[in-house]
GROMACS .gro file of C-alpha atoms in nm:
model
  368
    1MET     CA    1   2.052   1.613 -12.938
    2LYS     CA    2   2.342   1.496 -13.079
    3ILE     CA    3   2.303   1.393 -13.413
    4ALA     CA    4   2.464   1.221 -13.705
    5ILE     CA    5   2.396   1.223 -14.066
    6LEU     CA    6   2.495   0.883 -14.157
    7GLY     CA    7   2.520   0.710 -14.617
    8THR     CA    8   2.665   1.051 -14.807
    9ARG     CA    9   2.951   1.137 -14.907
   10GLY     CA   10   3.021   1.418 -14.696
   11ILE     CA   11   2.897   1.787 -14.669
   12PRO     CA   12   2.950   2.053 -14.835
   13ASN     CA   13   2.814   1.888 -15.144
   14HIS     CA   14   2.983   1.822 -15.479
   15TYR     CA   15   2.819   1.479 -15.542
   16GLY     CA   16   2.451   1.507 -15.530
   17GLY     CA   17   2.062   1.502 -15.388
   18PHE     CA   18   2.167   1.340 -15.090
   19GLU     CA   19   2.448   1.543 -15.040
   20GLN     CA   20   2.293   1.826 -15.059
   21PHE     CA   21   2.043   1.761 -14.863
   22ALA     CA   22   2.297   1.670 -14.587
   23GLU     CA   23   2.434   2.026 -14.609
   24PHE     CA   24   2.107   2.254 -14.554
   25PHE     CA   25   1.951   1.976 -14.324
   26SER     CA   26   2.241   1.938 -14.093
   27VAL     CA   27   2.426   2.369 -14.054
   28TYR     CA   28   1.942   2.418 -13.969
   29LEU     CA   29   2.005   2.204 -13.698
   30VAL     CA   30   2.288   2.342 -13.585
   31LYS     CA   31   2.125   2.735 -13.550
   32GLN     CA   32   1.803   2.569 -13.383
   33GLY     CA   33   2.038   2.430 -13.135
   34HIS     CA   34   2.174   2.117 -13.177
   35GLU     CA   35   2.514   1.902 -13.179
   36VAL     CA   36   2.562   1.770 -13.527
   37TYR     CA   37   2.805   1.545 -13.749
   38CYS     CA   38   2.796   1.457 -14.063
   39TYR     CA   39   3.013   1.216 -14.184
   40ASN     CA   40   3.233   1.269 -14.478
   41SER     CA   41   3.482   1.037 -14.684
   42HIS     CA   42   3.845   1.120 -14.607
   43ASP     CA   43   3.970   1.250 -14.968
   44HIS     CA   44   3.577   1.503 -14.963
   45LYS     CA   45   3.771   1.824 -15.105
   46TYR     CA   46   3.655   2.023 -14.757
   47GLN     CA   47   3.870   1.860 -14.515
   48GLU     CA   48   3.807   2.108 -14.282
   49LYS     CA   49   3.662   1.956 -13.886
   50THR     CA   50   3.364   2.186 -13.912
   51PHE     CA   51   3.149   2.375 -14.111
   52HIS     CA   52   2.895   2.638 -14.025
   53GLY     CA   53   2.931   2.492 -13.715
   54VAL     CA   54   2.902   2.078 -13.796
   55HIS     CA   55   3.141   1.887 -13.760
   56ILE     CA   56   3.273   1.702 -13.986
   57ILE     CA   57   3.441   1.315 -13.933
   58HIS     CA   58   3.605   1.241 -14.197
   59GLN     CA   59   3.639   0.817 -14.244
   60TYR     CA   60   3.865   0.645 -14.538
   61ASP     CA   61   3.599   0.580 -14.849
   62PRO     CA   62   3.844   0.310 -15.063
   63GLU     CA   63   3.536   0.332 -15.335
   64TYR     CA   64   3.832   0.526 -15.526
   65LYS     CA   65   4.051   0.192 -15.552
   66TYR     CA   66   3.759  -0.048 -15.595
   67GLY     CA   67   3.450   0.112 -15.665
   68THR     CA   68   3.094   0.052 -15.522
   69PHE     CA   69   3.261  -0.185 -15.292
   70GLY     CA   70   3.461   0.109 -15.126
   71GLN     CA   71   3.123   0.161 -15.035
   72PHE     CA   72   3.082  -0.106 -14.804
   73ILE     CA   73   3.376  -0.046 -14.646
   74TYR     CA   74   3.329   0.319 -14.555
   75ASP     CA   75   3.004   0.300 -14.439
   76TYR     CA   76   3.188   0.068 -14.222
   77ASN     CA   77   3.415   0.248 -14.089
   78CYS     CA   78   3.107   0.522 -14.070
   79ILE     CA   79   2.912   0.298 -13.824
   80MET     CA   80   3.232   0.169 -13.623
   81ASP     CA   81   3.349   0.538 -13.519
   82SER     CA   82   3.004   0.595 -13.449
   83ARG     CA   83   2.953   0.363 -13.158
   84LYS     CA   84   3.199   0.584 -12.962
   85ARG     CA   85   3.007   0.894 -13.004
   86ASP     CA   86   2.716   0.871 -12.768
   87PHE     CA   87   2.438   1.028 -13.050
   88ASP     CA   88   2.098   1.036 -12.962
   89ILE     CA   89   1.971   0.990 -13.326
   90ILE     CA   90   2.176   0.899 -13.598
   91LEU     CA   91   2.019   0.984 -13.978
   92GLN     CA   92   2.042   0.685 -14.271
   93LEU     CA   93   2.091   0.807 -14.571
   94GLY     CA   94   1.965   0.578 -14.822
   95TYR     CA   95   2.017   0.187 -14.763
   96THR     CA   96   2.240   0.106 -15.051
   97SER     CA   97   2.593   0.024 -14.889
   98ASN     CA   98   2.505   0.038 -14.488
   99SER     CA   99   2.263  -0.159 -14.412
  100ILE     CA  100   2.446  -0.493 -14.425
  101TRP     CA  101   2.585  -0.345 -14.122
  102TYR     CA  102   2.295  -0.270 -13.913
  103PHE     CA  103   2.417  -0.492 -13.601
  104LEU     CA  104   2.671  -0.314 -13.552
  105LEU     CA  105   2.540  -0.007 -13.508
  106PRO     CA  106   2.487   0.150 -13.142
  107LYS     CA  107   2.206   0.067 -12.938
  108LYS     CA  108   2.172   0.373 -12.763
  109PRO     CA  109   2.037   0.655 -13.075
  110ILE     CA  110   1.730   0.626 -13.273
  111ILE     CA  111   1.832   0.512 -13.585
  112ILE     CA  112   1.605   0.689 -13.865
  113THR     CA  113   1.693   0.648 -14.204
  114ASN     CA  114   1.555   0.793 -14.565
  115MET     CA  115   1.463   0.470 -14.742
  116ASP     CA  116   1.536   0.656 -15.092
  117GLY     CA  117   1.408   0.510 -15.393
  118ILE     CA  118   1.362   0.173 -15.491
  119GLU     CA  119   1.717   0.078 -15.581
  120TRP     CA  120   1.654  -0.275 -15.759
  121LYS     CA  121   1.394  -0.237 -16.010
  122ARG     CA  122   1.643   0.052 -16.126
  123SER     CA  123   1.722  -0.181 -16.479
  124LYS     CA  124   2.096  -0.096 -16.527
  125TYR     CA  125   2.204  -0.342 -16.306
  126ASN     CA  126   2.163  -0.700 -16.341
  127ARG     CA  127   1.989  -0.982 -16.166
  128PRO     CA  128   2.237  -0.978 -15.830
  129VAL     CA  129   2.265  -0.689 -15.820
  130GLN     CA  130   1.895  -0.647 -15.815
  131GLN     CA  131   1.879  -0.926 -15.547
  132PHE     CA  132   2.095  -0.786 -15.319
  133LEU     CA  133   1.933  -0.457 -15.331
  134ARG     CA  134   1.630  -0.621 -15.223
  135PHE     CA  135   1.773  -0.808 -14.965
  136ALA     CA  136   1.944  -0.432 -14.892
  137GLU     CA  137   1.587  -0.272 -14.883
  138ARG     CA  138   1.403  -0.545 -14.594
  139LEU     CA  139   1.683  -0.552 -14.353
  140ALA     CA  140   1.692  -0.169 -14.387
  141ALA     CA  141   1.336  -0.121 -14.398
  142ASN     CA  142   1.301  -0.453 -14.065
  143SER     CA  143   1.616  -0.282 -13.832
  144SER     CA  144   1.531   0.085 -13.848
  145ASP     CA  145   1.380   0.208 -13.560
  146TYR     CA  146   1.221   0.484 -13.724
  147LEU     CA  147   1.150   0.498 -14.198
  148VAL     CA  148   1.161   0.859 -14.365
  149ALA     CA  149   0.968   0.834 -14.718
  150ASP     CA  150   1.050   1.063 -14.965
  151SER     CA  151   0.675   1.026 -15.214
  152LEU     CA  152   0.382   0.903 -15.123
  153GLY     CA  153   0.446   0.573 -15.373
  154ILE     CA  154   0.774   0.503 -15.148
  155GLN     CA  155   0.500   0.498 -14.812
  156THR     CA  156   0.283   0.373 -15.013
  157PHE     CA  157   0.490   0.101 -15.131
  158LEU     CA  158   0.711   0.058 -14.781
  159LYS     CA  159   0.314  -0.021 -14.623
  160LYS     CA  160   0.226  -0.253 -14.877
  161ARG     CA  161   0.619  -0.510 -14.902
  162TYR     CA  162   0.673  -0.497 -14.540
  163ASN     CA  163   0.397  -0.336 -14.389
  164LYS     CA  164   0.538  -0.065 -14.236
  165GLU     CA  165   0.495   0.249 -14.127
  166SER     CA  166   0.688   0.596 -14.218
  167THR     CA  167   0.647   0.976 -14.245
  168TYR     CA  168   0.626   1.121 -14.605
  169ILE     CA  169   0.879   1.427 -14.634
  170ALA     CA  170   0.954   1.528 -14.891
  171TYR     CA  171   1.264   1.665 -15.093
  172GLY     CA  172   1.341   2.025 -15.169
  173ALA     CA  173   1.404   2.349 -15.408
  174TYR     CA  174   1.483   2.691 -15.418
  175PRO     CA  175   1.185   2.855 -15.649
  176PHE     CA  176   1.356   3.021 -15.929
  177ASP     CA  177   1.241   3.395 -16.070
  178SER     CA  178   1.468   3.588 -16.183
  179PRO     CA  179   1.495   3.486 -16.547
  180ASP     CA  180   1.720   3.597 -16.758
  181GLU     CA  181   1.731   3.472 -17.177
  182THR     CA  182   2.122   3.606 -17.181
  183CYS     CA  183   2.221   3.228 -17.158
  184LEU     CA  184   2.023   3.087 -17.457
  185LYS     CA  185   2.256   3.210 -17.697
  186GLU     CA  186   2.524   2.993 -17.592
  187TYR     CA  187   2.301   2.684 -17.698
  188ASN     CA  188   2.168   2.855 -18.010
  189ILE     CA  189   1.820   2.841 -17.949
  190GLU     CA  190   1.508   3.061 -17.915
  191LYS     CA  191   1.276   3.155 -17.565
  192GLY     CA  192   0.945   2.923 -17.606
  193ASN     CA  193   1.081   2.786 -17.925
  194TYR     CA  194   1.271   2.416 -17.724
  195ASN     CA  195   1.151   2.121 -17.563
  196MET     CA  196   1.399   1.955 -17.262
  197ILE     CA  197   1.462   1.628 -17.116
  198MET     CA  198   1.695   1.664 -16.861
  199ALA     CA  199   1.825   1.280 -16.674
  200ARG     CA  200   2.097   1.046 -16.594
  201PHE     CA  201   2.141   0.845 -16.900
  202GLU     CA  202   1.901   0.549 -16.793
  203PRO     CA  203   1.650   0.309 -16.944
  204GLU     CA  204   1.377   0.362 -16.705
  205ASN     CA  205   1.439   0.735 -16.716
  206ASN     CA  206   1.265   0.711 -17.062
  207PHE     CA  207   1.466   0.878 -17.342
  208GLN     CA  208   1.415   0.659 -17.589
  209MET     CA  209   1.025   0.674 -17.498
  210VAL     CA  210   1.073   1.091 -17.540
  211LEU     CA  211   1.235   1.068 -17.829
  212ASP     CA  212   1.068   0.784 -18.039
  213GLY     CA  213   0.758   1.065 -17.972
  214VAL     CA  214   0.954   1.370 -18.073
  215VAL     CA  215   1.051   1.173 -18.418
  216LYS     CA  216   0.660   1.014 -18.494
  217SER     CA  217   0.515   1.354 -18.485
  218LYS     CA  218   0.726   1.498 -18.677
  219GLU     CA  219   0.786   1.817 -18.514
  220ASP     CA  220   1.063   2.013 -18.632
  221ARG     CA  221   1.142   2.200 -18.291
  222ILE     CA  222   1.430   2.180 -18.080
  223ILE     CA  223   1.422   1.935 -17.840
  224LEU     CA  224   1.767   1.932 -17.567
  225VAL     CA  225   1.812   1.676 -17.447
  226VAL     CA  226   2.086   1.708 -17.088
  227GLY     CA  227   2.259   1.473 -16.942
  228ASN     CA  228   2.626   1.274 -16.978
  229HIS     CA  229   2.568   1.122 -17.278
  230GLN     CA  230   2.910   0.944 -17.218
  231THR     CA  231   2.773   0.620 -17.180
  232LYS     CA  232   2.700   0.278 -17.337
  233TYR     CA  233   2.317   0.340 -17.332
  234GLY     CA  234   2.443   0.734 -17.443
  235ALA     CA  235   2.631   0.579 -17.730
  236TYR     CA  236   2.315   0.325 -17.786
  237LEU     CA  237   2.062   0.692 -17.807
  238LYS     CA  238   2.290   0.933 -18.007
  239ASP     CA  239   2.313   0.632 -18.326
  240ARG     CA  240   1.951   0.549 -18.311
  241TYR     CA  241   1.881   0.946 -18.336
  242LYS     CA  242   2.145   1.036 -18.580
  243ASP     CA  243   2.011   1.176 -18.810
  244TYR     CA  244   1.741   1.410 -18.697
  245SER     CA  245   1.920   1.747 -18.661
  246ASN     CA  246   1.630   1.864 -18.438
  247ILE     CA  247   1.741   1.634 -18.171
  248ARG     CA  248   2.049   1.785 -17.964
  249PHE     CA  249   2.216   1.606 -17.677
  250THR     CA  250   2.333   1.887 -17.494
  251GLY     CA  251   2.590   1.624 -17.265
  252GLY     CA  252   2.572   1.758 -16.863
  253ILE     CA  253   2.480   2.098 -16.840
  254TYR     CA  254   2.617   2.182 -16.427
  255ASN     CA  255   2.535   2.618 -16.442
  256LEU     CA  256   2.296   2.553 -16.212
  257GLU     CA  257   2.201   2.914 -16.367
  258HIS     CA  258   2.166   2.788 -16.746
  259LEU     CA  259   1.941   2.555 -16.591
  260ASN     CA  260   1.708   2.703 -16.478
  261ASN     CA  261   1.718   2.941 -16.691
  262LEU     CA  262   1.643   2.648 -16.976
  263ARG     CA  263   1.345   2.585 -16.790
  264TYR     CA  264   1.235   2.867 -16.754
  265TYR     CA  265   1.201   2.982 -17.132
  266SER     CA  266   1.198   2.584 -17.280
  267ASN     CA  267   0.837   2.514 -17.416
  268LEU     CA  268   0.785   2.198 -17.236
  269TYR     CA  269   0.945   2.014 -17.009
  270PHE     CA  270   1.011   1.600 -17.036
  271HIS     CA  271   1.025   1.421 -16.727
  272GLY     CA  272   1.075   1.104 -16.832
  273HIS     CA  273   1.168   0.915 -16.464
  274SER     CA  274   0.981   0.566 -16.303
  275VAL     CA  275   1.169   0.454 -16.063
  276GLY     CA  276   1.247   0.570 -15.750
  277GLY     CA  277   1.133   0.859 -15.536
  278THR     CA  278   0.997   1.212 -15.485
  279ASN     CA  279   1.292   1.303 -15.775
  280PRO     CA  280   1.470   1.655 -15.745
  281SER     CA  281   1.541   1.729 -16.081
  282LEU     CA  282   1.128   1.791 -16.082
  283LEU     CA  283   1.078   1.987 -15.863
  284GLU     CA  284   1.400   2.221 -15.950
  285ALA     CA  285   1.151   2.191 -16.305
  286MET     CA  286   0.838   2.242 -16.129
  287ALA     CA  287   1.109   2.597 -15.906
  288SER     CA  288   1.185   2.677 -16.278
  289GLN     CA  289   0.869   2.730 -16.356
  290ALA     CA  290   0.849   2.468 -16.710
  291LEU     CA  291   0.537   2.322 -16.803
  292ILE     CA  292   0.585   1.948 -16.737
  293LEU     CA  293   0.469   1.611 -16.908
  294ALA     CA  294   0.576   1.352 -16.712
  295HIS     CA  295   0.582   0.965 -16.750
  296ASN     CA  296   0.236   0.873 -16.623
  297ASN     CA  297   0.372   0.678 -16.215
  298ASP     CA  298   0.271   0.736 -15.917
  299PHE     CA  299   0.584   0.842 -15.828
  300ASN     CA  300   0.526   1.125 -16.018
  301LYS     CA  301   0.185   1.205 -15.998
  302GLY     CA  302   0.222   1.207 -15.582
  303VAL     CA  303   0.420   1.536 -15.656
  304LEU     CA  304   0.278   1.689 -16.017
  305LYS     CA  305  -0.094   1.535 -15.925
  306GLU     CA  306  -0.314   1.692 -16.234
  307ASN     CA  307  -0.090   1.971 -16.302
  308ALA     CA  308   0.058   1.823 -16.522
  309TYR     CA  309   0.015   1.601 -16.881
  310TYR     CA  310   0.127   1.243 -16.890
  311PHE     CA  311   0.229   0.992 -17.141
  312SER     CA  312   0.292   0.658 -17.137
  313ASN     CA  313   0.448   0.530 -17.449
  314ALA     CA  314   0.553   0.764 -17.771
  315ASP     CA  315   0.247   0.767 -17.962
  316GLU     CA  316   0.082   0.979 -17.674
  317VAL     CA  317   0.416   1.204 -17.713
  318SER     CA  318   0.353   1.225 -18.009
  319LYS     CA  319   0.022   1.370 -17.936
  320LEU     CA  320   0.142   1.553 -17.674
  321LEU     CA  321   0.424   1.766 -17.866
  322LEU     CA  322   0.134   1.850 -18.156
  323GLU     CA  323  -0.135   1.975 -17.956
  324THR     CA  324   0.069   2.128 -17.635
  325LYS     CA  325   0.157   2.414 -17.523
  326LYS     CA  326   0.338   2.641 -17.317
  327SER     CA  327   0.119   2.924 -17.307
  328ASP     CA  328  -0.242   2.718 -17.308
  329ASN     CA  329  -0.111   2.577 -16.975
  330LEU     CA  330  -0.019   2.851 -16.706
  331GLN     CA  331  -0.184   2.783 -16.447
  332PHE     CA  332  -0.064   2.393 -16.403
  333ILE     CA  333   0.276   2.657 -16.371
  334LYS     CA  334   0.149   2.825 -16.100
  335ASN     CA  335   0.038   2.568 -15.886
  336ASN     CA  336   0.328   2.392 -15.936
  337PHE     CA  337   0.542   2.740 -15.834
  338ASP     CA  338   0.301   2.712 -15.585
  339ALA     CA  339   0.327   2.418 -15.480
  340ILE     CA  340   0.731   2.444 -15.420
  341VAL     CA  341   0.711   2.747 -15.244
  342GLN     CA  342   0.445   2.556 -14.985
  343ASN     CA  343   0.505   2.218 -14.965
  344PHE     CA  344   0.837   2.193 -15.054
  345ASN     CA  345   1.124   2.475 -14.926
  346TRP     CA  346   1.421   2.340 -14.769
  347GLU     CA  347   1.263   2.594 -14.507
  348LYS     CA  348   0.892   2.357 -14.436
  349ILE     CA  349   1.148   2.011 -14.513
  350ASN     CA  350   1.427   2.125 -14.258
  351ALA     CA  351   1.123   2.188 -13.951
  352ASP     CA  352   0.923   1.834 -14.095
  353TYR     CA  353   1.265   1.657 -14.003
  354LEU     CA  354   1.339   1.806 -13.682
  355ARG     CA  355   0.954   1.734 -13.660
  356LEU     CA  356   1.013   1.371 -13.601
  357PHE     CA  357   1.326   1.400 -13.493
  358GLU     CA  358   1.130   1.506 -13.166
  359ILE     CA  359   0.895   1.340 -13.163
  360CYS     CA  360   1.076   1.046 -13.171
  361MET     CA  361   1.287   1.146 -12.855
  362ALA     CA  362   0.989   1.229 -12.681
  363ILE     CA  363   0.822   0.834 -12.759
  364GLU     CA  364   1.124   0.692 -12.667
  365ASN     CA  365   1.175   0.882 -12.404
  366LYS     CA  366   0.795   0.800 -12.247
  367ALA     CA  367   0.879   0.420 -12.318
  368SER     CA  368   1.221   0.451 -12.082
   0.00000   0.00000   0.00000
């Protein structure tokens, strides 16, 4: 098959989840004998024409100049280029800035779209942006030939709102089983004697709910608050909890080895995300053998099932802090780690996508 991947800033990954997936999946496809093209921003750090056998197509991306609006121009450039390439399949990762150009997509390829999370529910967007994102979501859902949902919650949502079937294929993670506690000294913490929460600093990730629970519990155990807090919301939180020395804002930590060890040696790991599909940081926490306390919603439950504790408000967080210990819940940790190995490993995820491609090709060939 001749396959294109659109919708990311490019590979190798220097940005986020979709870029990481695009890197792993494109290289996997090449190893399976397929001809693969990945679209990259013109100013991507990697400027070669191929990456481990994947063809790289650089297209002008004025995001550096115009901000978010520049992404629409970049996606337009990618789609217009795809019209010249005679692809069999175009995989679109997300829909936010490319679905408005759906009518320009080439007619021959099968269009498969990963629908990402329910972006219009994110509170960081004002009402006009939320309305546009709902419009873009509808365009993508109705114009794609096949849809992928990366969580069971998203799959249910697509069926209810658009009466559209989708294929559930989750995100992936690498199992972490080689801990080293030496890095803990850099953070002035002791193994098993601190808690963690890690996310982007956005209200729907429920930092305030968790930290209010910490304050209510009156427990003095350190909690590391990991993420880039140089934002308006970050400034608000730092001011709100400035009198609590056990609440430590670490800033963003981008050393994966450190993150894995911090999660591994933590007592409790809070996952406050309430919007979106399968969150990569949740899978990484499972892979790092953390004991997870998650916000009570279908997205998190679809991944963790009964192998976590759930909270819906600060009082429940406080109660969990006072009553829960990692050492008492080793079976939860083992079950989550086994789920990574069996269900969320990258080899399985890649194979699931390729199987979907093959099924779609067979259906289309039969129809023609």
